[in-house]
Amino acid sequence: MALDTRLSRRSLLLASGGAIVGVALWPGAGAASSESTEKRLVAAPGLAPIVGQPSPQTAVWCYNGETPGPEIRLQQGSRLRLIAENRLPQDTTIHWHGVRVPNAMDGAPQVTQPPIQPGGSFTYEFAVPDAGTYWYHPHAHSAEQVGRGLRGAFIVEEPQPLPVDRDVVWVLGDWRLEPDASIANDFHNPMEMSMSGRIGNTVTINGRLQSKFSVRSGERLRLRLINAAPARIFALEFKGHRPIVIAYDGQPIEPHVPEGARVVLGPAMRADLIVDMPGDSGSTAPVMDTFYEGLSFKLVELSYTDDRPLRAQPLRPPTKLPANTMPEPDVARAQRHDVTLTGGMMSGMGMSGGMGGMMGGSGMSGGMGGMMGNGAMWAINGIAARGHDMKPMLILARGKTYILAINNQTAWYHPIHLHGHSFRVITRNGVATRYQEWRDTVLIAPRERAEIAFVADNPGDWMFHCHILEHQEAGMMSIIRVA
Ligand code: C2O
Ligand code: CU
């Protein structure tokens, strides 16, 4: 029955061709704001000064001629109507990462829409129910398309903005560049796909290699960090500063200084920080990325201007942002499902054993080696995805609370993302998390277990996958249906 409905919806989509206007009413936000924004995003090849002089510009893929694409900024509850045009040499779609859109607007190719063909277009139209920091990116060939620069910030403002001196967005990008600043063409290297994913050699803030970020003594920033890298994980340390996390993945959290004052962001994850600038005028302080052992580097330097301090007294700690509109999961009565992640090389980066046994059947974890050929290297509950269109792994009843007990049996990190919902991360390795934080992407360490809880309130077929994009393309993806 359910399958029939799905098939007919799909053939309807396919029959009506490229341009489809979605009917998108989110029940939680339908009445909140009558404001509506019209936009056009054109995905096309372009040039960008990623490294800067004297290096030449880099041939990249852009939205509206830029990488990252233009920032989309809306008021909570308002509506967006956006025409996406594809002038790339391959199919694309746009996914609104973390925004709880209606299923037909979600940008999952073959599942929620036909892919946008070269020369074609698609109209996305939806309301934004929740405030916060989100982002957009293609969901077709995404390892290559995000890797070539297709990504952008998507900011939904609270009705009452937080009092800060500046609201700053850092879209973190990671590129693999040749010495002449061109993008290395080595996408889909099987060894990398079965290990950490394609990690680059050039980390950018808002599409540029940056050495300095100018700040003023005494000012307070709201810094919205977006990890838009295909595979790189960040752990940022603001030396001499105490960033306070006020939101993860757009969702408010009790304001707190993260463990070790380190802000950890797996691919696709976001953090909203309050950063006060206590340094002296004219001083500098590095922002270090210390995630990969032995590979720390300076992301950028906070460079204090010579202006006199903006205020004499430090500000009071920030208060918690108002809650978003997700229903509260009823954890006591939740139904629990096990989700097991397997595959990849047996050894993690920096672990002994190195590259031994790579790609051979015996080198794959979870006994999957023999079953997974043809580029399928990772699996969720024993199934390696081959493209988006697949049988749902789980069928959830609309309105009920579910716990997914995710067990990472691999030797690698996986940032696991569920479309269409935000969830609470309730335990890690069986221990209750301190903040029971809302997220849409949870970073799970090698051999770690994490439980997430949510109300399955958004009907449709939702992608559930690893956001290391090479892992996603090499099988670590499934569908969760809310019916
Ligand atoms: Cu940010 Cu399924 O994606
Ligand atoms: Cu992964």
Short mmCIF file of C-alpha atoms and ligand atoms in Angstrom, two decimals:
data_model
loop_
_atom_site.label_atom_id
_atom_site.label_comp_id
_atom_site.label_asym_id
_atom_site.label_seq_id
_atom_site.Cartn_x
_atom_site.Cartn_y
_atom_site.Cartn_z
CA MET A 1 0.00 0.00 0.00
CA ALA A 2 2.59 2.48 1.16
CA LEU A 3 4.89 1.39 -1.61
CA ASP A 4 2.24 2.08 -4.24
CA THR A 5 1.71 5.58 -2.97
CA ARG A 6 5.42 6.17 -3.14
CA LEU A 7 5.74 4.85 -6.65
CA SER A 8 2.89 6.90 -7.98
CA ARG A 9 4.23 10.05 -6.36
CA ARG A 10 7.54 9.32 -7.97
CA SER A 11 6.22 8.71 -11.43
CA LEU A 12 4.17 11.87 -11.09
CA LEU A 13 7.30 13.81 -10.30
CA LEU A 14 9.16 12.25 -13.17
CA ALA A 15 6.32 12.80 -15.62
CA SER A 16 6.00 16.48 -14.89
CA GLY A 17 9.57 17.20 -15.90
CA GLY A 18 12.08 19.61 -14.45
CA ALA A 19 10.18 22.55 -13.07
CA ILE A 20 7.93 21.62 -10.20
CA VAL A 21 6.39 24.04 -7.81
CA GLY A 22 6.11 22.43 -4.43
CA VAL A 23 3.19 22.91 -2.15
CA ALA A 24 4.92 23.29 1.13
CA LEU A 25 3.10 24.04 4.31
CA TRP A 26 4.82 23.26 7.55
CA PRO A 27 2.13 22.92 10.21
CA GLY A 28 4.33 24.38 12.93
CA ALA A 29 5.04 27.62 11.12
CA GLY A 30 2.25 28.16 8.63
CA ALA A 31 0.80 31.11 10.45
CA ALA A 32 3.92 32.53 12.03
CA SER A 33 4.98 35.01 9.38
CA SER A 34 3.45 36.15 6.13
CA GLU A 35 6.82 37.30 4.84
CA SER A 36 8.06 35.57 1.71
CA THR A 37 11.40 35.76 -0.07
CA GLU A 38 12.06 34.99 -3.76
CA LYS A 39 15.48 33.88 -4.89
CA ARG A 40 17.31 32.23 -7.74
CA LEU A 41 20.38 30.05 -7.39
CA VAL A 42 22.36 29.14 -10.47
CA ALA A 43 24.85 26.30 -10.10
CA ALA A 44 27.61 26.76 -12.68
CA PRO A 45 31.36 26.60 -13.16
CA GLY A 46 33.26 29.76 -12.21
CA LEU A 47 36.51 31.16 -10.88
CA ALA A 48 37.43 32.04 -7.31
CA PRO A 49 40.57 33.51 -5.69
CA ILE A 50 40.76 30.77 -3.08
CA VAL A 51 44.47 31.05 -2.31
CA GLY A 52 44.88 34.69 -3.31
CA GLN A 53 47.79 36.51 -4.95
CA PRO A 54 50.18 35.53 -6.46
CA SER A 55 48.37 32.22 -7.07
CA PRO A 56 45.95 32.14 -9.99
CA GLN A 57 42.23 31.84 -9.43
CA THR A 58 40.78 28.36 -9.02
CA ALA A 59 38.24 26.86 -11.40
CA VAL A 60 35.38 25.96 -9.04
CA TRP A 61 31.66 25.27 -9.09
CA CYS A 62 29.60 28.20 -7.84
CA TYR A 63 26.14 29.31 -6.86
CA ASN A 64 25.48 32.67 -8.51
CA GLY A 65 29.16 33.00 -9.37
CA GLU A 66 30.40 32.61 -5.80
CA THR A 67 31.79 29.96 -3.47
CA PRO A 68 30.40 29.67 -0.92
CA GLY A 69 27.11 30.59 -2.54
CA PRO A 70 25.19 33.66 -1.38
CA GLU A 71 24.10 33.61 2.23
CA ILE A 72 20.36 33.02 2.52
CA ARG A 73 18.98 34.81 5.58
CA LEU A 74 15.33 34.65 6.57
CA GLN A 75 13.08 35.40 9.52
CA GLN A 76 11.82 32.43 11.50
CA GLY A 77 8.43 31.37 10.17
CA SER A 78 8.79 33.13 6.83
CA ARG A 79 8.68 31.43 3.45
CA LEU A 80 11.28 30.97 0.76
CA ARG A 81 10.59 30.43 -2.91
CA LEU A 82 13.77 29.61 -4.76
CA ILE A 83 14.37 28.64 -8.36
CA ALA A 84 17.43 26.42 -8.71
CA GLU A 85 19.03 26.34 -12.15
CA ASN A 86 21.57 23.75 -13.17
CA ARG A 87 24.33 24.86 -15.53
CA LEU A 88 26.73 22.16 -14.37
CA PRO A 89 27.87 19.29 -16.60
CA GLN A 90 26.01 16.81 -14.34
CA ASP A 91 22.75 16.37 -12.39
CA THR A 92 22.26 18.24 -9.17
CA THR A 93 19.72 19.06 -6.45
CA ILE A 94 19.75 21.36 -3.44
CA HIS A 95 19.32 20.07 0.09
CA TRP A 96 18.57 22.48 2.95
CA HIS A 97 20.66 20.84 5.58
CA GLY A 98 18.95 20.79 8.98
CA VAL A 99 15.90 22.81 7.91
CA ARG A 100 12.76 20.82 8.64
CA VAL A 101 11.19 21.20 5.23
CA PRO A 102 8.32 19.17 3.76
CA ASN A 103 9.60 15.99 2.14
CA ALA A 104 9.05 17.10 -1.47
CA MET A 105 11.40 20.08 -0.90
CA ASP A 106 14.25 18.06 0.63
CA GLY A 107 16.41 17.69 -2.47
CA ALA A 108 17.03 13.93 -2.29
CA PRO A 109 17.42 12.84 -5.92
CA GLN A 110 15.15 9.96 -7.07
CA VAL A 111 13.48 9.95 -3.65
CA THR A 112 11.88 13.39 -3.18
CA GLN A 113 12.42 14.82 -6.67
CA PRO A 114 13.93 13.92 -10.02
CA PRO A 115 17.49 15.21 -10.19
CA ILE A 116 17.79 18.58 -11.94
CA GLN A 117 19.32 17.81 -15.33
CA PRO A 118 21.98 20.06 -16.87
CA GLY A 119 20.02 22.99 -18.30
CA GLY A 120 17.01 22.26 -16.09
CA SER A 121 15.55 23.92 -13.05
CA PHE A 122 13.48 23.15 -9.97
CA THR A 123 11.48 25.43 -7.70
CA TYR A 124 11.86 24.93 -3.99
CA GLU A 125 9.26 26.51 -1.77
CA PHE A 126 8.88 26.10 1.96
CA ALA A 127 8.53 27.88 5.29
CA VAL A 128 11.34 27.85 7.85
CA PRO A 129 9.93 26.68 11.18
CA ASP A 130 13.05 27.02 13.32
CA ALA A 131 15.63 29.72 13.92
CA GLY A 132 19.29 28.82 13.67
CA THR A 133 22.36 28.21 11.54
CA TYR A 134 21.84 25.83 8.63
CA TRP A 135 23.38 25.39 5.19
CA TYR A 136 22.57 24.27 1.68
CA HIS A 137 24.42 21.97 -0.67
CA PRO A 138 23.81 19.57 -3.56
CA HIS A 139 22.60 16.07 -2.75
CA ALA A 140 23.61 14.49 -6.07
CA HIS A 141 27.28 13.62 -6.67
CA SER A 142 27.83 15.56 -3.50
CA ALA A 143 31.41 14.47 -2.78
CA GLU A 144 32.51 16.09 -6.01
CA GLN A 145 30.00 18.97 -6.08
CA VAL A 146 30.61 20.08 -2.50
CA GLY A 147 34.33 19.41 -3.03
CA ARG A 148 34.31 21.80 -5.99
CA GLY A 149 32.68 24.56 -3.99
CA LEU A 150 28.89 24.14 -4.00
CA ARG A 151 27.77 25.06 -0.49
CA GLY A 152 26.28 28.07 1.25
CA ALA A 153 25.04 29.40 4.59
CA PHE A 154 21.33 29.36 5.41
CA ILE A 155 20.54 31.50 8.44
CA VAL A 156 17.15 31.76 10.11
CA GLU A 157 16.94 34.67 12.51
CA GLU A 158 15.13 34.58 15.82
CA PRO A 159 12.27 37.11 16.09
CA GLN A 160 14.29 38.77 18.86
CA PRO A 161 17.94 38.84 17.81
CA LEU A 162 20.53 38.09 20.46
CA PRO A 163 22.28 41.29 21.64
CA VAL A 164 25.78 41.12 20.14
CA ASP A 165 28.06 43.61 18.42
CA ARG A 166 28.46 41.51 15.27
CA ASP A 167 26.82 38.42 13.81
CA VAL A 168 29.53 36.63 11.81
CA VAL A 169 29.27 33.51 9.65
CA TRP A 170 32.28 31.32 8.90
CA VAL A 171 31.62 28.72 6.24
CA LEU A 172 34.57 26.36 6.67
CA GLY A 173 35.69 24.76 3.42
CA ASP A 174 38.34 22.18 2.66
CA TRP A 175 39.93 21.86 -0.78
CA ARG A 176 42.54 19.64 -2.29
CA LEU A 177 44.56 21.95 -4.50
CA GLU A 178 47.47 21.35 -6.83
CA PRO A 179 50.51 23.65 -6.62
CA ASP A 180 48.94 25.84 -9.34
CA ALA A 181 45.82 26.27 -7.12
CA SER A 182 43.63 24.13 -9.38
CA ILE A 183 41.40 21.50 -7.77
CA ALA A 184 42.98 18.04 -7.77
CA ASN A 185 40.88 15.76 -9.95
CA ASP A 186 41.29 12.69 -7.79
CA PHE A 187 37.70 12.33 -6.60
CA HIS A 188 36.47 8.84 -5.73
CA ASN A 189 39.78 7.31 -4.78
CA PRO A 190 38.70 3.90 -3.36
CA MET A 191 41.31 3.81 -0.64
CA GLU A 192 40.29 7.22 0.69
CA MET A 193 36.63 6.37 0.41
CA SER A 194 37.19 3.37 2.67
CA MET A 195 39.16 5.44 5.18
CA SER A 196 38.77 9.05 6.29
CA GLY A 197 37.20 10.38 3.09
CA ARG A 198 38.84 12.93 0.83
CA ILE A 199 40.52 15.39 3.17
CA GLY A 200 42.05 18.37 1.41
CA ASN A 201 45.14 20.49 1.92
CA THR A 202 43.63 23.99 1.97
CA VAL A 203 41.14 25.12 4.60
CA THR A 204 39.16 28.26 3.84
CA ILE A 205 36.86 30.61 5.71
CA ASN A 206 34.09 31.86 3.42
CA GLY A 207 35.94 30.53 0.39
CA ARG A 208 39.29 32.24 1.00
CA LEU A 209 42.49 31.14 2.60
CA GLN A 210 42.58 33.70 5.42
CA SER A 211 45.47 34.69 7.59
CA LYS A 212 43.75 37.36 9.71
CA PHE A 213 40.32 38.05 11.09
CA SER A 214 39.99 41.57 12.42
CA VAL A 215 38.34 42.07 15.84
CA ARG A 216 37.95 44.96 18.25
CA SER A 217 38.87 44.79 21.91
CA GLY A 218 35.78 44.44 24.11
CA GLU A 219 33.38 43.40 21.38
CA ARG A 220 31.05 40.42 21.52
CA LEU A 221 30.57 38.25 18.45
CA ARG A 222 28.00 35.70 17.60
CA LEU A 223 30.12 33.41 15.49
CA ARG A 224 28.21 30.91 13.38
CA LEU A 225 30.53 28.10 12.34
CA ILE A 226 29.45 25.80 9.51
CA ASN A 227 31.58 22.80 8.62
CA ALA A 228 30.89 22.60 4.89
CA ALA A 229 33.88 20.35 4.17
CA PRO A 230 33.25 17.04 2.42
CA ALA A 231 35.25 15.01 4.95
CA ARG A 232 37.39 17.09 7.31
CA ILE A 233 36.58 17.21 11.02
CA PHE A 234 37.56 20.36 12.93
CA ALA A 235 38.40 20.96 16.59
CA LEU A 236 38.88 24.70 16.97
CA GLU A 237 40.71 26.34 19.86
CA PHE A 238 40.53 30.10 20.22
CA LYS A 239 43.75 30.68 22.15
CA GLY A 240 43.28 33.10 25.04
CA HIS A 241 39.50 33.22 24.44
CA ARG A 242 36.55 31.37 25.98
CA PRO A 243 33.96 30.71 23.30
CA ILE A 244 30.55 29.84 24.71
CA VAL A 245 28.39 27.45 22.70
CA ILE A 246 24.77 28.64 22.47
CA ALA A 247 23.56 26.33 19.69
CA TYR A 248 24.57 23.17 17.86
CA ASP A 249 23.19 22.47 14.41
CA GLY A 250 20.97 25.53 14.77
CA GLN A 251 19.32 24.28 17.95
CA PRO A 252 19.66 26.20 21.23
CA ILE A 253 21.62 24.58 24.05
CA GLU A 254 22.34 25.68 27.62
CA PRO A 255 25.21 28.17 27.08
CA HIS A 256 28.46 26.47 28.06
CA VAL A 257 32.18 26.37 27.44
CA PRO A 258 32.83 23.16 25.49
CA GLU A 259 35.08 20.46 26.90
CA GLY A 260 38.68 21.60 26.77
CA ALA A 261 37.44 24.88 25.25
CA ARG A 262 37.57 23.02 21.92
CA VAL A 263 34.74 23.31 19.41
CA VAL A 264 34.46 19.99 17.55
CA LEU A 265 32.61 20.00 14.23
CA GLY A 266 32.22 16.96 12.02
CA PRO A 267 31.24 17.52 8.38
CA ALA A 268 27.85 19.31 8.10
CA MET A 269 27.79 20.24 11.78
CA ARG A 270 27.37 23.81 13.01
CA ALA A 271 28.02 25.66 16.24
CA ASP A 272 26.82 29.11 17.26
CA LEU A 273 29.34 30.67 19.62
CA ILE A 274 29.42 33.77 21.73
CA VAL A 275 33.00 34.99 21.61
CA ASP A 276 34.01 37.97 23.73
CA MET A 277 37.22 39.75 22.75
CA PRO A 278 39.19 40.44 25.93
CA GLY A 279 42.55 41.01 24.23
CA ASP A 280 44.43 44.28 24.11
CA SER A 281 44.15 46.59 21.14
CA GLY A 282 46.83 45.67 18.62
CA SER A 283 47.33 42.13 19.96
CA THR A 284 46.81 38.84 18.10
CA ALA A 285 45.62 35.35 19.04
CA PRO A 286 45.62 32.23 16.88
CA VAL A 287 42.61 30.02 16.18
CA MET A 288 44.05 26.51 15.95
CA ASP A 289 42.52 23.36 14.49
CA THR A 290 43.79 20.48 16.62
CA PHE A 291 41.53 17.62 15.56
CA TYR A 292 43.95 15.27 13.78
CA GLU A 293 46.82 14.20 15.98
CA GLY A 294 50.12 15.62 14.80
CA LEU A 295 48.40 17.72 12.10
CA SER A 296 47.43 20.85 14.05
CA PHE A 297 47.47 24.06 12.08
CA LYS A 298 46.51 27.68 12.47
CA LEU A 299 43.16 28.31 10.83
CA VAL A 300 43.34 32.08 11.22
CA GLU A 301 44.63 34.75 13.57
CA LEU A 302 42.35 37.04 15.53
CA SER A 303 43.91 40.42 14.90
CA TYR A 304 42.85 43.18 17.30
CA THR A 305 42.52 46.62 15.77
CA ASP A 306 44.14 49.63 17.42
CA ASP A 307 40.73 51.05 18.40
CA ARG A 308 40.19 51.59 22.09
CA PRO A 309 38.12 48.84 23.77
CA LEU A 310 34.45 48.94 22.87
CA ARG A 311 33.40 48.69 26.53
CA ALA A 312 35.07 48.97 29.89
CA GLN A 313 33.34 46.08 31.66
CA PRO A 314 33.02 42.53 30.35
CA LEU A 315 29.46 41.59 29.40
CA ARG A 316 27.36 39.17 31.37
CA PRO A 317 27.19 35.56 30.14
CA PRO A 318 24.63 35.04 27.35
CA THR A 319 21.21 33.65 28.18
CA LYS A 320 19.76 30.60 26.46
CA LEU A 321 18.14 31.17 23.07
CA PRO A 322 14.39 30.56 22.88
CA ALA A 323 13.52 26.94 22.07
CA ASN A 324 12.63 25.93 18.52
CA THR A 325 9.43 24.15 17.51
CA MET A 326 10.37 20.44 17.64
CA PRO A 327 8.04 18.30 19.73
CA GLU A 328 9.67 16.87 22.84
CA PRO A 329 10.47 13.14 22.48
CA ASP A 330 8.68 10.92 25.01
CA VAL A 331 11.77 8.86 25.78
CA ALA A 332 10.11 6.65 28.41
CA ARG A 333 7.64 5.34 25.86
CA ALA A 334 9.91 5.35 22.84
CA GLN A 335 10.39 2.44 20.50
CA ARG A 336 14.05 1.52 20.10
CA HIS A 337 15.83 0.45 16.93
CA ASP A 338 19.40 -0.69 16.53
CA VAL A 339 21.44 0.89 13.75
CA THR A 340 24.82 -0.69 13.13
CA LEU A 341 27.54 0.94 11.08
CA THR A 342 30.10 -1.36 9.46
CA GLY A 343 32.74 -1.35 6.76
CA GLY A 344 35.88 0.54 5.94
CA MET A 345 39.44 -0.31 6.68
CA MET A 346 40.09 -2.06 9.95
CA SER A 347 42.49 0.56 11.25
CA GLY A 348 41.73 4.17 11.96
CA MET A 349 44.03 7.03 11.13
CA GLY A 350 47.05 7.03 13.41
CA MET A 351 46.31 3.58 14.79
CA SER A 352 48.86 0.82 14.58
CA GLY A 353 48.40 -1.58 11.71
CA GLY A 354 48.38 1.28 9.22
CA MET A 355 47.29 0.32 5.78
CA GLY A 356 47.54 -3.44 6.23
CA GLY A 357 44.80 -5.43 4.56
CA MET A 358 43.29 -2.48 2.79
CA MET A 359 40.55 -3.14 0.28
CA GLY A 360 40.93 -6.89 0.62
CA GLY A 361 37.92 -8.79 1.89
CA SER A 362 39.69 -9.68 5.11
CA GLY A 363 40.58 -6.06 5.77
CA MET A 364 36.99 -4.90 5.97
CA SER A 365 35.36 -4.84 9.36
CA GLY A 366 32.08 -6.46 10.26
CA GLY A 367 32.59 -9.39 7.91
CA MET A 368 31.24 -7.33 5.04
CA GLY A 369 34.26 -7.65 2.79
CA GLY A 370 33.02 -10.47 0.66
CA MET A 371 29.61 -8.94 0.06
CA MET A 372 30.65 -5.47 -0.85
CA GLY A 373 32.13 -4.99 -4.27
CA ASN A 374 31.64 -2.28 -6.89
CA GLY A 375 32.63 0.61 -4.68
CA ALA A 376 30.35 -0.37 -1.79
CA MET A 377 32.55 -0.10 1.25
CA TRP A 378 30.25 0.88 4.09
CA ALA A 379 26.91 -0.37 5.31
CA ILE A 380 24.06 0.51 7.67
CA ASN A 381 22.40 -2.55 9.20
CA GLY A 382 24.20 -4.68 6.66
CA ILE A 383 22.95 -2.82 3.59
CA ALA A 384 25.28 -0.78 1.40
CA ALA A 385 23.37 1.87 -0.54
CA ARG A 386 23.86 2.11 -4.28
CA GLY A 387 22.33 5.48 -4.92
CA HIS A 388 19.46 7.17 -3.15
CA ASP A 389 16.47 5.14 -4.29
CA MET A 390 16.25 2.21 -1.91
CA LYS A 391 13.91 0.27 0.32
CA PRO A 392 13.39 2.02 3.69
CA MET A 393 15.50 0.63 6.50
CA LEU A 394 12.81 1.60 9.02
CA ILE A 395 9.17 2.60 8.81
CA LEU A 396 8.18 4.87 11.68
CA ALA A 397 4.68 5.82 12.74
CA ARG A 398 4.01 9.52 12.44
CA GLY A 399 3.84 11.28 15.80
CA LYS A 400 5.59 8.56 17.82
CA THR A 401 8.92 8.85 19.62
CA TYR A 402 11.81 6.68 18.48
CA ILE A 403 15.27 6.00 19.82
CA LEU A 404 17.92 4.97 17.31
CA ALA A 405 20.77 3.18 19.07
CA ILE A 406 23.63 3.76 16.64
CA ASN A 407 26.60 1.47 17.03
CA ASN A 408 29.74 2.44 15.14
CA GLN A 409 31.58 -0.84 14.69
CA THR A 410 34.13 0.71 12.37
CA ALA A 411 37.57 2.19 13.01
CA TRP A 412 36.50 5.60 11.67
CA TYR A 413 34.50 8.66 12.68
CA HIS A 414 31.06 9.09 11.14
CA PRO A 415 28.90 12.25 11.30
CA ILE A 416 25.44 10.67 10.95
CA HIS A 417 22.68 12.92 9.60
CA LEU A 418 18.91 12.43 9.54
CA HIS A 419 16.88 14.54 7.13
CA GLY A 420 13.61 16.25 8.01
CA HIS A 421 14.04 16.10 11.79
CA SER A 422 16.18 17.26 14.65
CA PHE A 423 16.91 14.76 17.40
CA ARG A 424 18.26 14.78 20.91
CA VAL A 425 21.55 12.97 21.53
CA ILE A 426 20.60 11.23 24.77
CA THR A 427 23.46 8.80 25.49
CA ARG A 428 27.00 8.02 24.41
CA ASN A 429 28.41 4.58 25.22
CA GLY A 430 25.42 4.07 27.50
CA VAL A 431 26.00 7.22 29.56
CA ALA A 432 23.47 10.07 29.51
CA THR A 433 24.85 13.14 27.75
CA ARG A 434 25.19 16.25 29.87
CA TYR A 435 23.12 18.58 27.67
CA GLN A 436 20.81 16.12 25.85
CA GLU A 437 21.56 18.36 22.91
CA TRP A 438 19.38 18.75 19.83
CA ARG A 439 21.20 18.08 16.57
CA ASP A 440 20.64 16.97 13.02
CA THR A 441 24.09 15.38 12.66
CA VAL A 442 25.82 13.37 15.37
CA LEU A 443 29.55 12.68 15.23
CA ILE A 444 30.23 9.13 16.39
CA ALA A 445 33.79 8.10 17.22
CA PRO A 446 35.33 4.74 16.24
CA ARG A 447 33.65 1.92 18.20
CA GLU A 448 31.37 4.43 19.92
CA ARG A 449 27.65 4.00 20.51
CA ALA A 450 25.20 6.91 20.59
CA GLU A 451 21.47 7.01 21.13
CA ILE A 452 19.32 9.66 19.52
CA ALA A 453 15.66 10.36 20.26
CA PHE A 454 13.05 12.22 18.24
CA VAL A 455 9.39 12.41 17.38
CA ALA A 456 8.84 11.16 13.83
CA ASP A 457 6.55 14.06 12.98
CA ASN A 458 7.52 14.89 9.40
CA PRO A 459 5.98 12.46 6.90
CA GLY A 460 7.98 11.13 3.98
CA ASP A 461 11.07 9.18 3.00
CA TRP A 462 14.11 10.74 4.68
CA MET A 463 17.76 10.10 3.94
CA PHE A 464 19.80 8.89 6.89
CA HIS A 465 23.51 8.85 6.11
CA CYS A 466 27.08 9.60 6.96
CA HIS A 467 28.08 13.15 6.02
CA ILE A 468 31.61 12.23 5.11
CA LEU A 469 30.45 12.44 1.53
CA GLU A 470 32.72 9.67 0.25
CA HIS A 471 31.30 7.33 2.90
CA GLN A 472 27.78 8.29 1.86
CA GLU A 473 28.55 7.55 -1.80
CA ALA A 474 30.30 4.30 -0.90
CA GLY A 475 27.23 2.87 0.83
CA MET A 476 26.70 4.51 4.23
CA MET A 477 23.20 5.77 3.49
CA SER A 478 19.68 4.55 4.06
CA ILE A 479 16.09 5.71 4.13
CA ILE A 480 13.85 6.16 7.15
CA ARG A 481 10.18 6.41 6.23
CA VAL A 482 7.73 8.31 8.40
CA ALA A 483 4.27 7.14 7.43
CU1 C2O B 1 23.81 17.77 4.39
CU2 C2O B 1 21.85 14.40 3.33
O1 C2O B 1 22.83 16.07 3.83
CU CU B 2 31.22 7.94 7.61
#
